[in-house]
Short mmCIF file of C-alpha atoms in Angstrom, two decimals:
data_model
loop_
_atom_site.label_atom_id
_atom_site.label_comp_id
_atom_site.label_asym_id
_atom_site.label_seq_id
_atom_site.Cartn_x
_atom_site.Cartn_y
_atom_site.Cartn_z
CA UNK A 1 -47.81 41.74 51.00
CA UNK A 2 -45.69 43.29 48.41
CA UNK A 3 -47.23 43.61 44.86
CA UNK A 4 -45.28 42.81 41.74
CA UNK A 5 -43.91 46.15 40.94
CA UNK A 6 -42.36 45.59 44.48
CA UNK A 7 -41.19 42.44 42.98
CA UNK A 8 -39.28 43.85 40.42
CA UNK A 9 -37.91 45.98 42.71
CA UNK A 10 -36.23 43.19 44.64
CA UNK A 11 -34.81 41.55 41.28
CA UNK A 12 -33.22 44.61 40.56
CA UNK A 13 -31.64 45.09 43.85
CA UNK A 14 -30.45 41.31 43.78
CA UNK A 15 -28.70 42.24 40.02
CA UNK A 16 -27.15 45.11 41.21
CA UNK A 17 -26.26 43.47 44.10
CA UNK A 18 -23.97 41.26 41.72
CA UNK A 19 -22.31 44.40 40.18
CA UNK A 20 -22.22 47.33 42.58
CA UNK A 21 -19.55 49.07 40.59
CA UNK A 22 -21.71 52.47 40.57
CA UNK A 23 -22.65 55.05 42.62
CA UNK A 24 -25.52 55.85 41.38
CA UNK A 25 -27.27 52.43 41.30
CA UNK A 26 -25.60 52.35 45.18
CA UNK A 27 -27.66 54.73 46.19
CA UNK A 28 -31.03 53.32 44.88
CA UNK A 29 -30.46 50.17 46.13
CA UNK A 30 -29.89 51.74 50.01
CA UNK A 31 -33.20 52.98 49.26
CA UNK A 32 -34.71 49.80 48.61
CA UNK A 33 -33.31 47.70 51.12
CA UNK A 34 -35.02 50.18 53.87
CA UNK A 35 -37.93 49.63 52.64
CA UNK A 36 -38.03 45.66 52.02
CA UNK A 37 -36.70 45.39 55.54
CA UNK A 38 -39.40 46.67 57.19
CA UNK A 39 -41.76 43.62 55.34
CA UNK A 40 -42.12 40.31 56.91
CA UNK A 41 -40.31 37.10 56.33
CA UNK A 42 -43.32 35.45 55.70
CA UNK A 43 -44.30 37.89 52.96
CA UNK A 44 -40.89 37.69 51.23
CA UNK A 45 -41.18 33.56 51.47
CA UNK A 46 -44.88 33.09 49.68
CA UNK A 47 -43.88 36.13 47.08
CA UNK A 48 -41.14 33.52 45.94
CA UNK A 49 -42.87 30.54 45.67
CA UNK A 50 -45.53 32.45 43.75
CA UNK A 51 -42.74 33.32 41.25
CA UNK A 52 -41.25 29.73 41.40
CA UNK A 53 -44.63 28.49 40.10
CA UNK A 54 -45.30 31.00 37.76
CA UNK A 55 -41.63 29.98 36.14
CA UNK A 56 -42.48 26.24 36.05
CA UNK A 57 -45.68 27.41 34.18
CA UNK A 58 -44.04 29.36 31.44
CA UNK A 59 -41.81 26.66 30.85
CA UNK A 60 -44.15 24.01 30.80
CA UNK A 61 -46.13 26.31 28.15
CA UNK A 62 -43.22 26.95 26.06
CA UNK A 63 -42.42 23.17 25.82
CA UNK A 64 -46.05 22.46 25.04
CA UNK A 65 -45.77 24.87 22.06
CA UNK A 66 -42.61 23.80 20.79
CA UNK A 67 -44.34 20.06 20.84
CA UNK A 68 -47.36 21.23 18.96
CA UNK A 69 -44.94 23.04 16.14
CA UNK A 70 -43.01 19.62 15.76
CA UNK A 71 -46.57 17.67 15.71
CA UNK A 72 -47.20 19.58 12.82
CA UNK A 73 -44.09 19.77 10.93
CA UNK A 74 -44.67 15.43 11.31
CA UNK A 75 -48.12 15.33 10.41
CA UNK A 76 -47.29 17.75 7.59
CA UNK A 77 -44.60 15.30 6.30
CA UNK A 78 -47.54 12.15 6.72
CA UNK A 79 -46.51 11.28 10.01
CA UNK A 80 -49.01 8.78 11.30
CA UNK A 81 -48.09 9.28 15.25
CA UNK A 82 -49.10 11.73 16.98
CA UNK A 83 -48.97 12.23 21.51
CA UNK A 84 -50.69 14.92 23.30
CA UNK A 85 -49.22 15.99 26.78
CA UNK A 86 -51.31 16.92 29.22
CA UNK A 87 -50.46 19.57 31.60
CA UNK A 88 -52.02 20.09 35.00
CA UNK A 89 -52.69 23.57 36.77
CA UNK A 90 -51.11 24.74 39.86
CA UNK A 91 -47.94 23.06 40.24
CA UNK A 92 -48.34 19.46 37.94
CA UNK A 93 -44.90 17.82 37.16
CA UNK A 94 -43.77 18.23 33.32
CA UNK A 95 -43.80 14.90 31.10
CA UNK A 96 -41.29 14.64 28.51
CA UNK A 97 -41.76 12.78 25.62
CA UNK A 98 -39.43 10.29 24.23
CA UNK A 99 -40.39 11.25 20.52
CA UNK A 100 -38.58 14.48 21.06
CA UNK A 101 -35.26 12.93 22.75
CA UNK A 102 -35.11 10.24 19.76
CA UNK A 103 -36.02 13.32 17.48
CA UNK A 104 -32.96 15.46 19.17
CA UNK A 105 -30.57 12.67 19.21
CA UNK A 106 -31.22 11.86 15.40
CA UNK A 107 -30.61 15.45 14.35
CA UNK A 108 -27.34 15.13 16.44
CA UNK A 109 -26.15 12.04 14.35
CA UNK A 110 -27.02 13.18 11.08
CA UNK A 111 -24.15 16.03 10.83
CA UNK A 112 -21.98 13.63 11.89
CA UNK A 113 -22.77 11.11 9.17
CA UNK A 114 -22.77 13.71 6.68
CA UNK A 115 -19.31 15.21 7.72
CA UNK A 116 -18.31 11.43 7.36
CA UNK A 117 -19.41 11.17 3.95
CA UNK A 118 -17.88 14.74 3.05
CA UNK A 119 -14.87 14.07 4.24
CA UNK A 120 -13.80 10.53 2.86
CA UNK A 121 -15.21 11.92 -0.72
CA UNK A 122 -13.23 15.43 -0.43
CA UNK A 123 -10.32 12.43 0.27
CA UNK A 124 -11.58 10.58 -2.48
CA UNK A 125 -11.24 13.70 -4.86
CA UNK A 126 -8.20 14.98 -3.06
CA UNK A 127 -6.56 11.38 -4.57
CA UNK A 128 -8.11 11.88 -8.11
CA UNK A 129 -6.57 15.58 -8.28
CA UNK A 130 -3.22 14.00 -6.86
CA UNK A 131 -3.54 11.42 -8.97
CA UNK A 132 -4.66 13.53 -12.23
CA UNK A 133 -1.55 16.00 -11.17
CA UNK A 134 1.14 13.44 -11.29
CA UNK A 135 0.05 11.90 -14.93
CA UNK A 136 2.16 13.20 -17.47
CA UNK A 137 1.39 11.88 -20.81
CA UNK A 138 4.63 13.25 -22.24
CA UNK A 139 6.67 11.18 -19.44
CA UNK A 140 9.46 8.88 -21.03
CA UNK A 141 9.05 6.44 -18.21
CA UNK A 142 5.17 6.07 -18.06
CA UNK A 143 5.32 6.08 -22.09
CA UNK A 144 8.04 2.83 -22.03
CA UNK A 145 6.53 0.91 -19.45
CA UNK A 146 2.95 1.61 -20.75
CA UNK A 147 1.49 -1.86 -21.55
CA UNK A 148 0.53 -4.44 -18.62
CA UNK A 149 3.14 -7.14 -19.97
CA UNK A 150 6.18 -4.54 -18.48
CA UNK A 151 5.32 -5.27 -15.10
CA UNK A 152 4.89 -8.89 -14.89
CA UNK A 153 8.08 -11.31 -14.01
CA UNK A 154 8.77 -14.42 -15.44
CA UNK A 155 9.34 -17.68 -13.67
CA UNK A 156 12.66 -19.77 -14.70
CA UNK A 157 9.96 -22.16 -16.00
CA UNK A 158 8.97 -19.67 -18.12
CA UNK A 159 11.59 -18.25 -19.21
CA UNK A 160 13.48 -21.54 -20.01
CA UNK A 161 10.25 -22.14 -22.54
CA UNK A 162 10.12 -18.57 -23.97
CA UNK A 163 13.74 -19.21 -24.76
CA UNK A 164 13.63 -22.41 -26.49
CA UNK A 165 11.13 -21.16 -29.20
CA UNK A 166 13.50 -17.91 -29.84
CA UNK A 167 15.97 -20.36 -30.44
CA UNK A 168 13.55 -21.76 -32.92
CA UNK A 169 12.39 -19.09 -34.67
CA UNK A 170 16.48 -18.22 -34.39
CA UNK A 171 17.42 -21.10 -36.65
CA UNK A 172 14.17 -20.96 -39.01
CA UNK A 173 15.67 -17.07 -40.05
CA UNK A 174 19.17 -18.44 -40.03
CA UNK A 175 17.84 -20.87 -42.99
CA UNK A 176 16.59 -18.14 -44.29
CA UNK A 177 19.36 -16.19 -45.09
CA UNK A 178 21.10 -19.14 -45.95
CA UNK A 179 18.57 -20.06 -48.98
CA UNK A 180 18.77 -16.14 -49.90
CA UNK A 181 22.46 -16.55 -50.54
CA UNK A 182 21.49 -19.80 -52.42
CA UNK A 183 19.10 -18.53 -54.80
CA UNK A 184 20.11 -14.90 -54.69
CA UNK A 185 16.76 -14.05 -53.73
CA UNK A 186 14.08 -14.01 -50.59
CA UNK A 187 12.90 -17.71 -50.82
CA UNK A 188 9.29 -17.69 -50.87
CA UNK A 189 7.19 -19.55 -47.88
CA UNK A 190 6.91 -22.54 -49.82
CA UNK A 191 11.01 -23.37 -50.25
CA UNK A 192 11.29 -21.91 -46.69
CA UNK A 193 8.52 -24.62 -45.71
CA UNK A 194 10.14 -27.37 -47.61
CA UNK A 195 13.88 -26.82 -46.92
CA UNK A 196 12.75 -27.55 -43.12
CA UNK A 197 10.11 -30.18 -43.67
CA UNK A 198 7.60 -28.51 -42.41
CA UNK A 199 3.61 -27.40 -43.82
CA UNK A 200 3.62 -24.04 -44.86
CA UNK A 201 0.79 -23.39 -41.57
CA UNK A 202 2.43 -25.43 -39.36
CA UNK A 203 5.89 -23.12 -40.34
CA UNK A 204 3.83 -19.87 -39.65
CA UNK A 205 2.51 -20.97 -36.54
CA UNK A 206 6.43 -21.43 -35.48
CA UNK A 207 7.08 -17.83 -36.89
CA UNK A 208 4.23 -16.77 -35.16
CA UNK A 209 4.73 -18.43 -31.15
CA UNK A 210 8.72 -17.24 -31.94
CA UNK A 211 7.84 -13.59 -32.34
CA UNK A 212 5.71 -13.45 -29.71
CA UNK A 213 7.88 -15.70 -26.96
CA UNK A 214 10.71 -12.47 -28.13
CA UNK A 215 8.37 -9.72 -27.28
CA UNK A 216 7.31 -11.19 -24.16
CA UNK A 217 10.78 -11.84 -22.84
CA UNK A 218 11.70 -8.32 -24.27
CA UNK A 219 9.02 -6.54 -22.65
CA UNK A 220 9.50 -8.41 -19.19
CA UNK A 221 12.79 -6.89 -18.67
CA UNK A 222 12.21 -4.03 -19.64
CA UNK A 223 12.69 -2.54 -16.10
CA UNK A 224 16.13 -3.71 -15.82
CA UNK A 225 16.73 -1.58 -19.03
CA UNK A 226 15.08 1.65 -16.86
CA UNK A 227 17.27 0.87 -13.98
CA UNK A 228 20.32 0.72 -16.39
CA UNK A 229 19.66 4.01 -18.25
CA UNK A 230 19.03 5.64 -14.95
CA UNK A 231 22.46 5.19 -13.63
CA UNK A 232 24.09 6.97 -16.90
CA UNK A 233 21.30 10.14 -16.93
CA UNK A 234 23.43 13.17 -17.19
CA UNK A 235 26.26 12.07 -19.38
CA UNK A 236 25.70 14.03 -22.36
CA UNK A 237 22.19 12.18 -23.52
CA UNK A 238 18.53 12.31 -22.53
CA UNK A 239 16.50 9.77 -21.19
CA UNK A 240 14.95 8.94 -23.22
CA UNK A 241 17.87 8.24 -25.88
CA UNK A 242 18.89 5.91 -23.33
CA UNK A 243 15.98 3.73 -22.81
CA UNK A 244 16.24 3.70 -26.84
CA UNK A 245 20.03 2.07 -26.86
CA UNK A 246 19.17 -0.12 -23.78
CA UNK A 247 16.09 -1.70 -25.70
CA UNK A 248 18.30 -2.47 -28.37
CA UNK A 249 21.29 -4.24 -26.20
CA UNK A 250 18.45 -6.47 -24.81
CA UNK A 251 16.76 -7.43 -28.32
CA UNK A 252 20.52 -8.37 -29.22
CA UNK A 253 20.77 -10.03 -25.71
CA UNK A 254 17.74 -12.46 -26.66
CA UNK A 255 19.26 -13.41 -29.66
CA UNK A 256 22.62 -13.58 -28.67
CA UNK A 257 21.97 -15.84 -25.44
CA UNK A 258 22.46 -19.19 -25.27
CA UNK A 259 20.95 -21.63 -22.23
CA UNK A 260 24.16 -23.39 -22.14
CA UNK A 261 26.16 -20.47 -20.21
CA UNK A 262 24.51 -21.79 -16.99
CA UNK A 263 23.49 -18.87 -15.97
CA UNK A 264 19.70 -16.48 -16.05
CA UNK A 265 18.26 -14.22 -18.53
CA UNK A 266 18.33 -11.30 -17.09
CA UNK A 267 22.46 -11.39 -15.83
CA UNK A 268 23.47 -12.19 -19.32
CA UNK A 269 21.36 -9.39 -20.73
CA UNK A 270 22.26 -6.81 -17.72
CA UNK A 271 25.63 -6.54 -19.62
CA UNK A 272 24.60 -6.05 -23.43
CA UNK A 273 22.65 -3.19 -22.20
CA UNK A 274 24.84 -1.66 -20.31
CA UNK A 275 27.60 -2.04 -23.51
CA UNK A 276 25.39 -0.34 -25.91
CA UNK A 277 24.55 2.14 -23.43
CA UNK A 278 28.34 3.16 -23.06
CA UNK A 279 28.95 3.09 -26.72
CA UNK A 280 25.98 5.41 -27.41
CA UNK A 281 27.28 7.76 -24.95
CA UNK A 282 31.24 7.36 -26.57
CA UNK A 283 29.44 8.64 -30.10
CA UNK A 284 26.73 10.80 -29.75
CA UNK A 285 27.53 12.53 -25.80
CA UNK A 286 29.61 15.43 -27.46
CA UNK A 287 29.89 17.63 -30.75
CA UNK A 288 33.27 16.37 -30.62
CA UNK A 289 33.76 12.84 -30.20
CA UNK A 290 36.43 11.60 -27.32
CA UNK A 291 38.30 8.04 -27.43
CA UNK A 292 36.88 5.57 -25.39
CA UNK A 293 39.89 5.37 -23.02
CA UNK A 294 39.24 9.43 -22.80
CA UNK A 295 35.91 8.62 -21.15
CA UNK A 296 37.25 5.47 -18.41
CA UNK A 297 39.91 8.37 -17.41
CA UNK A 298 37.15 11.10 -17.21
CA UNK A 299 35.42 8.89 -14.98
CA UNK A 300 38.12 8.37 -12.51
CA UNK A 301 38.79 11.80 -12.70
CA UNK A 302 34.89 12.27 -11.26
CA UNK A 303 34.94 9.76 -9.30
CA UNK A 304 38.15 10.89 -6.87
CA UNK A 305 36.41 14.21 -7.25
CA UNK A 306 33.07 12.91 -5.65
CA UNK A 307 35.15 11.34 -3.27
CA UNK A 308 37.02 14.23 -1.99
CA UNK A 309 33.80 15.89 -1.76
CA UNK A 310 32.34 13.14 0.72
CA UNK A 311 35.70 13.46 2.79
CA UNK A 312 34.67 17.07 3.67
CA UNK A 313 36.89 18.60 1.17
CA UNK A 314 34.62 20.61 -1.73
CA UNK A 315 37.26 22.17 -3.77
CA UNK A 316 40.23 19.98 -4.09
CA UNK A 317 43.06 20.92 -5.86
CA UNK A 318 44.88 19.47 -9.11
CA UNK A 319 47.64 17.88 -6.93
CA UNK A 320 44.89 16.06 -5.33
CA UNK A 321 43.05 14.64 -7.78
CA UNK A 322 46.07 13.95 -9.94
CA UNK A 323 47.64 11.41 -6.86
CA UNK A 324 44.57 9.90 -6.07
CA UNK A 325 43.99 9.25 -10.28
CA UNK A 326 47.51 7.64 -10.62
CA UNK A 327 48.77 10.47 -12.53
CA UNK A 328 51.14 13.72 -13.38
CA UNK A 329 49.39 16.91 -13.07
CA UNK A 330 50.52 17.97 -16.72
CA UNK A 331 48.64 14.82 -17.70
CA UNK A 332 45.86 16.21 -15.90
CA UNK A 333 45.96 19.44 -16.84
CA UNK A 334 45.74 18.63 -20.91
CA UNK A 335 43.26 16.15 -20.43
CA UNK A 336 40.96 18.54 -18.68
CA UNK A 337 41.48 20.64 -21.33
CA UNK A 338 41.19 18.45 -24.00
CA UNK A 339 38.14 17.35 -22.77
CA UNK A 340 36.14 20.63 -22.33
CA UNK A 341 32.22 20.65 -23.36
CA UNK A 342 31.48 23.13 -26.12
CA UNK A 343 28.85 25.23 -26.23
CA UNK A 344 26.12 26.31 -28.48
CA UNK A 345 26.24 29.48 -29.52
CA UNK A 346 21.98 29.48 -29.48
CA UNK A 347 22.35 28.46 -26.12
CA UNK A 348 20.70 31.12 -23.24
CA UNK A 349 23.28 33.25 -21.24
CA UNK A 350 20.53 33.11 -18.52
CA UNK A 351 17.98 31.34 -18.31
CA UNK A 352 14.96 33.76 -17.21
CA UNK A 353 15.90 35.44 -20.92
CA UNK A 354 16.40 35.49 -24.53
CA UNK A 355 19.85 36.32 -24.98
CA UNK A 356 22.10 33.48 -26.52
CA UNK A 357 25.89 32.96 -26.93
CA UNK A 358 26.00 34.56 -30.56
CA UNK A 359 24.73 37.96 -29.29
CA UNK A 360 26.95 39.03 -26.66
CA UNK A 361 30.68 37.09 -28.52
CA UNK A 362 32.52 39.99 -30.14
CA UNK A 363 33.00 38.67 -34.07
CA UNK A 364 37.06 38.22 -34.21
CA UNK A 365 37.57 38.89 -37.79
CA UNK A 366 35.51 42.10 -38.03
CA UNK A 367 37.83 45.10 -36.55
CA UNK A 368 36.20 47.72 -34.06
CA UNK A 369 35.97 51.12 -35.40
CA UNK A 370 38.84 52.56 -33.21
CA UNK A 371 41.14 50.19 -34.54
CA UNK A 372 40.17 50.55 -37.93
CA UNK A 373 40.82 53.78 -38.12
CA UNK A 374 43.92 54.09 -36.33
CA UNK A 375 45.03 50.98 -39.10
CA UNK A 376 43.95 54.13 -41.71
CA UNK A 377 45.97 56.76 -40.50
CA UNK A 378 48.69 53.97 -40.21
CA UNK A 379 48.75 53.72 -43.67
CA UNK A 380 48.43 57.08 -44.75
CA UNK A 381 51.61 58.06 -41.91
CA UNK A 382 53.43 55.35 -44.44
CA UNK A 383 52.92 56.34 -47.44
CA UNK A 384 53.57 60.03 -46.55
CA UNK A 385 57.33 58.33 -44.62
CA UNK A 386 58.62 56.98 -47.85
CA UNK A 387 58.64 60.38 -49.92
CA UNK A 388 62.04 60.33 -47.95
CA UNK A 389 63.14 57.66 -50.33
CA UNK A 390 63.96 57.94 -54.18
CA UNK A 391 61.79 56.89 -56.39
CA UNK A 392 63.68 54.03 -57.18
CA UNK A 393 64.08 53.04 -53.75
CA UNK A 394 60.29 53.40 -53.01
CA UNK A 395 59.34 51.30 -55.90
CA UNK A 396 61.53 48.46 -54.65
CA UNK A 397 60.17 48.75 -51.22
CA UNK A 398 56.94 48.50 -52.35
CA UNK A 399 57.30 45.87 -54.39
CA UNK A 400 59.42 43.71 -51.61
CA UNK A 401 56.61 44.85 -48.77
CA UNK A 402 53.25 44.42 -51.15
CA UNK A 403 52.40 47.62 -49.98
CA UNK A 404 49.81 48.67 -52.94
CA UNK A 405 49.88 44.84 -53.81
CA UNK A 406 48.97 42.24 -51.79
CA UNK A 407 51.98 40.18 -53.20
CA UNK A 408 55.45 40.30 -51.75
CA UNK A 409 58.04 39.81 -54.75
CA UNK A 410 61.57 38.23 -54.16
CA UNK A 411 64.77 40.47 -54.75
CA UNK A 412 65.36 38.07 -58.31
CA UNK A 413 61.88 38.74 -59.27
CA UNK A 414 62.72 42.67 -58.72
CA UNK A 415 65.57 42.66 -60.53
CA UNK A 416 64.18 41.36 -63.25
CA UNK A 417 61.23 44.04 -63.28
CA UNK A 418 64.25 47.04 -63.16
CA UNK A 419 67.44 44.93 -64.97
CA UNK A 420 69.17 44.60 -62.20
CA UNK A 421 70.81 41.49 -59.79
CA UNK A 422 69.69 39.87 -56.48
CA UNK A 423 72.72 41.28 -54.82
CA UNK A 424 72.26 45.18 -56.39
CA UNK A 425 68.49 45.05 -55.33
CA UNK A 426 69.26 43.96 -51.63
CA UNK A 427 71.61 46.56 -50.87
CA UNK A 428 69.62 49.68 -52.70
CA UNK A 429 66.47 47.86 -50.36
CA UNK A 430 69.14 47.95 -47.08
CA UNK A 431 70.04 51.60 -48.08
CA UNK A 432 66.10 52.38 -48.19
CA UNK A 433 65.32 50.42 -45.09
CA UNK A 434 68.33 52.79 -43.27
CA UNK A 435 66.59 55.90 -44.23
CA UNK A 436 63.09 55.29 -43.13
CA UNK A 437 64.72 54.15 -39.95
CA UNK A 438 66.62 57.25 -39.54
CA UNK A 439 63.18 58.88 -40.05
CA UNK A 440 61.52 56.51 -37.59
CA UNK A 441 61.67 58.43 -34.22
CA UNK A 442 61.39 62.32 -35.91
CA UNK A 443 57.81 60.98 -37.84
CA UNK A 444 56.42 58.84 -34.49
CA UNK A 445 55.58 55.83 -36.13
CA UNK A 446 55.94 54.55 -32.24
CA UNK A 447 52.65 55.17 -31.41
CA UNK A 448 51.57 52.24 -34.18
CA UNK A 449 53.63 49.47 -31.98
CA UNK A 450 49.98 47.72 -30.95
CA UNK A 451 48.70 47.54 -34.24
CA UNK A 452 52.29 45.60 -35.47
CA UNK A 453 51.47 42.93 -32.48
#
């Protein structure tokens, strides 16, 4: 009967046998096999089930420890239940307790429940921080439509009510005015009270419900205004100058409307803000200020320009856009350049830095140093050319010229400086002017012919 260093012996011959990549472990293994085949069958057959049971033993004993470690770890934790299993010698079946599967399965389900609740409150934060990210407080949009009363819409019920006590509080300020002119003065609530007929509370409360019915049909169409000014963004004026004229068009809407028209609120007002909207942009788009038919014919001009563009065609040409506009392409041409956008000259060259307009434009009246100079020697070649003349003659070209003055005298005003006539002063200047251009080409006075332009 083989022993158990024998035994290991065979478990190394049936490992190798799995991997007989080397030599070396070939040769030990030949070795071996000689030697186990001269044992029995038998022999081989009882050495196995010997090691079968000795496995089912260890692994009986290692789940019996691992039970007594979790026993503990409960009773530890004031665990009133407690099982023993008992294990039998040579060969007893294993008993698994049911503790341990419920135990296993509730360790499985309680990283699933916590990945659950990790993920929908990472979501939950993810939505705050999204949330948090897109609130501006500086937003022109979120800052007009701010208060709840923007985004509730108003019945025709309502709105045929909220209207009738304008038109109240309407004709109780048209009174007003009316006893102002009277008395030359802001009637006091008393007159006010008794030029209607009614009590001086009763007359406040009116005030009061007429106010507020304005605001609240002011405030619920205040949307409409948004989706006006929104159409006209990048005309020359910021949003939120915009929202600023549209409001206004709509507080002259409510008290400019009258039920009788036949037809809603909110069409009758759509138009007064779109007006004022347009006129704001006429005045205060540009630095300098266009005619209003200047700014329909601009429009077409964009317009058939947009269009091409659609077509397929990105750069069309002036011919183009001055048939499909209805007019000449000299027409075109002036009003294109009549209607040219300034510039500031604080304004960036580029945008990633600090240099503006003003540094980088040469300064028109200031002269460059080259030219200056060459002006100089200009001069000086000049004054050295009329030596030439007499000193008669050079006086009265001088004097005709402003050459040391900055005044140019008539020939009657020189005659009367040397006692002589018009006619004897034009022909001694016409003898002096023949001289200096006899001298013109020998001094080379040519080479001034740019600074003359």
């Amino acid at each position: 009967m083989l022993q158990w260093p024998d035994l290991r012996q065979l478990l190394s011959v049936l490992e190798l046998g799995e991997n007989p990549s080397s030599s070396l472990y070939m040769q030990s293994v030949a070795a071996d096999t000689e030697e186990i085949m001269n044992v029995e069958p038998s022999t081989i057959l009882a050495l196995a089930k010997n090691a079968l049971s000795a496995s089912k033993q260890a692994l009986a004993l290692a789940e019996d420890l691992k039970l007594d470690l979790d026993d503990s770890i409960s009773n530890s934790l004031g665990s009133a239940n407690s099982f023993t299993l008992p294990v039998e010698e040579d060969e007893a079946p294993t008993v698994r307790s049911t503790r341990r599967l419920e135990r296993q399965s509730k360790r499985r389900r309680i990283p699933s429940k916590f990945m659950i609740s990790e993920t929908y409150s990472s979501r939950k934060t993810n939505v705050r921080k999204k949330a948090s990210g897109s609130y501006d407080p500086n937003d022109p949009l979120r800052l007009f439509l701010r208060g709840p009363e923007t985004t509730q819409l108003l019945t025709a019920k309502e709105e045929s009510e909220l209207i009738v006590q304008v038109q109240d509080l309407m004709r109780l300020e048209k009174l007003k005015s009316k006893l102002q002119s009277q008395f030359g003065c802001e009637p006091t609530l008393v007159e006010w009270a008794e030029a209607i007929g009614l009590s001086c509370s009763a007359l406040q409360a009116e005030i009061h419900n007429g106010n507020r019915s304005r605001e609240k049909l002011v405030y619920a169409n205040f949307r409409m205004v948004v989706h006006v000014a929104k159409q006209y963004q990048g005309r020359g004026m910021n949003l939120q100058d915009l929202l600023q004229e549209g409001s206004m068009g709509l507080i002259k809407s409510v008290e400019k409307f009258k039920p009788q028209v036949g037809c809603r609120f909110a069409t009758y007002s759509y138009w007064w803000i779109r007006q004022t909207i347009t006129k704001s942009i006429v005045q205060h788009s540009r630095t300098i200020r266009l005619p209003e038919n200047a700014y329909s014919l601009l429009g077409k001009v964009v317009k058939a320009k947009r269009s091409y563009i659609r077509e397929g065609n990105h750069c069309p040409s002036k011919e183009e856009l001055a048939t499909r506009v209805g007019i000449t392409v000299q027409k075109l041409d002036k009003f294109l350049f009549t209607t040219r956008t300034p510039l500031s000259m604080q304004q960036p060259v580029w945008t990633d830095q600090d240099t503006t307009f003003q540094e980088v434009t040469p300064d028109s009246g200031i002269e460059i140093p080259d030219v200056s100079v060459a002006k100089q020697l200009m001069r000086q070649h000049v004054r050295n050319l009329l030596r030439v003349l007499s000193p008669k003659e050079r006086k009265i070209i001088k004097l005709r010229f402003g050459i040391e003055e900055s005044k140019e005298n008539s020939l009657s005003e020189i005659g009367n400086i040397f006692g002589l006539s018009k006619e004897r002063v034009r022909q001694l200047e016409s003898r002096a002017l023949y001289k200096l251009k006899q001298c013109l080409v020998k001094q080379g006075l040519g080479a001034y012919a740019d600074l003359l332009v």
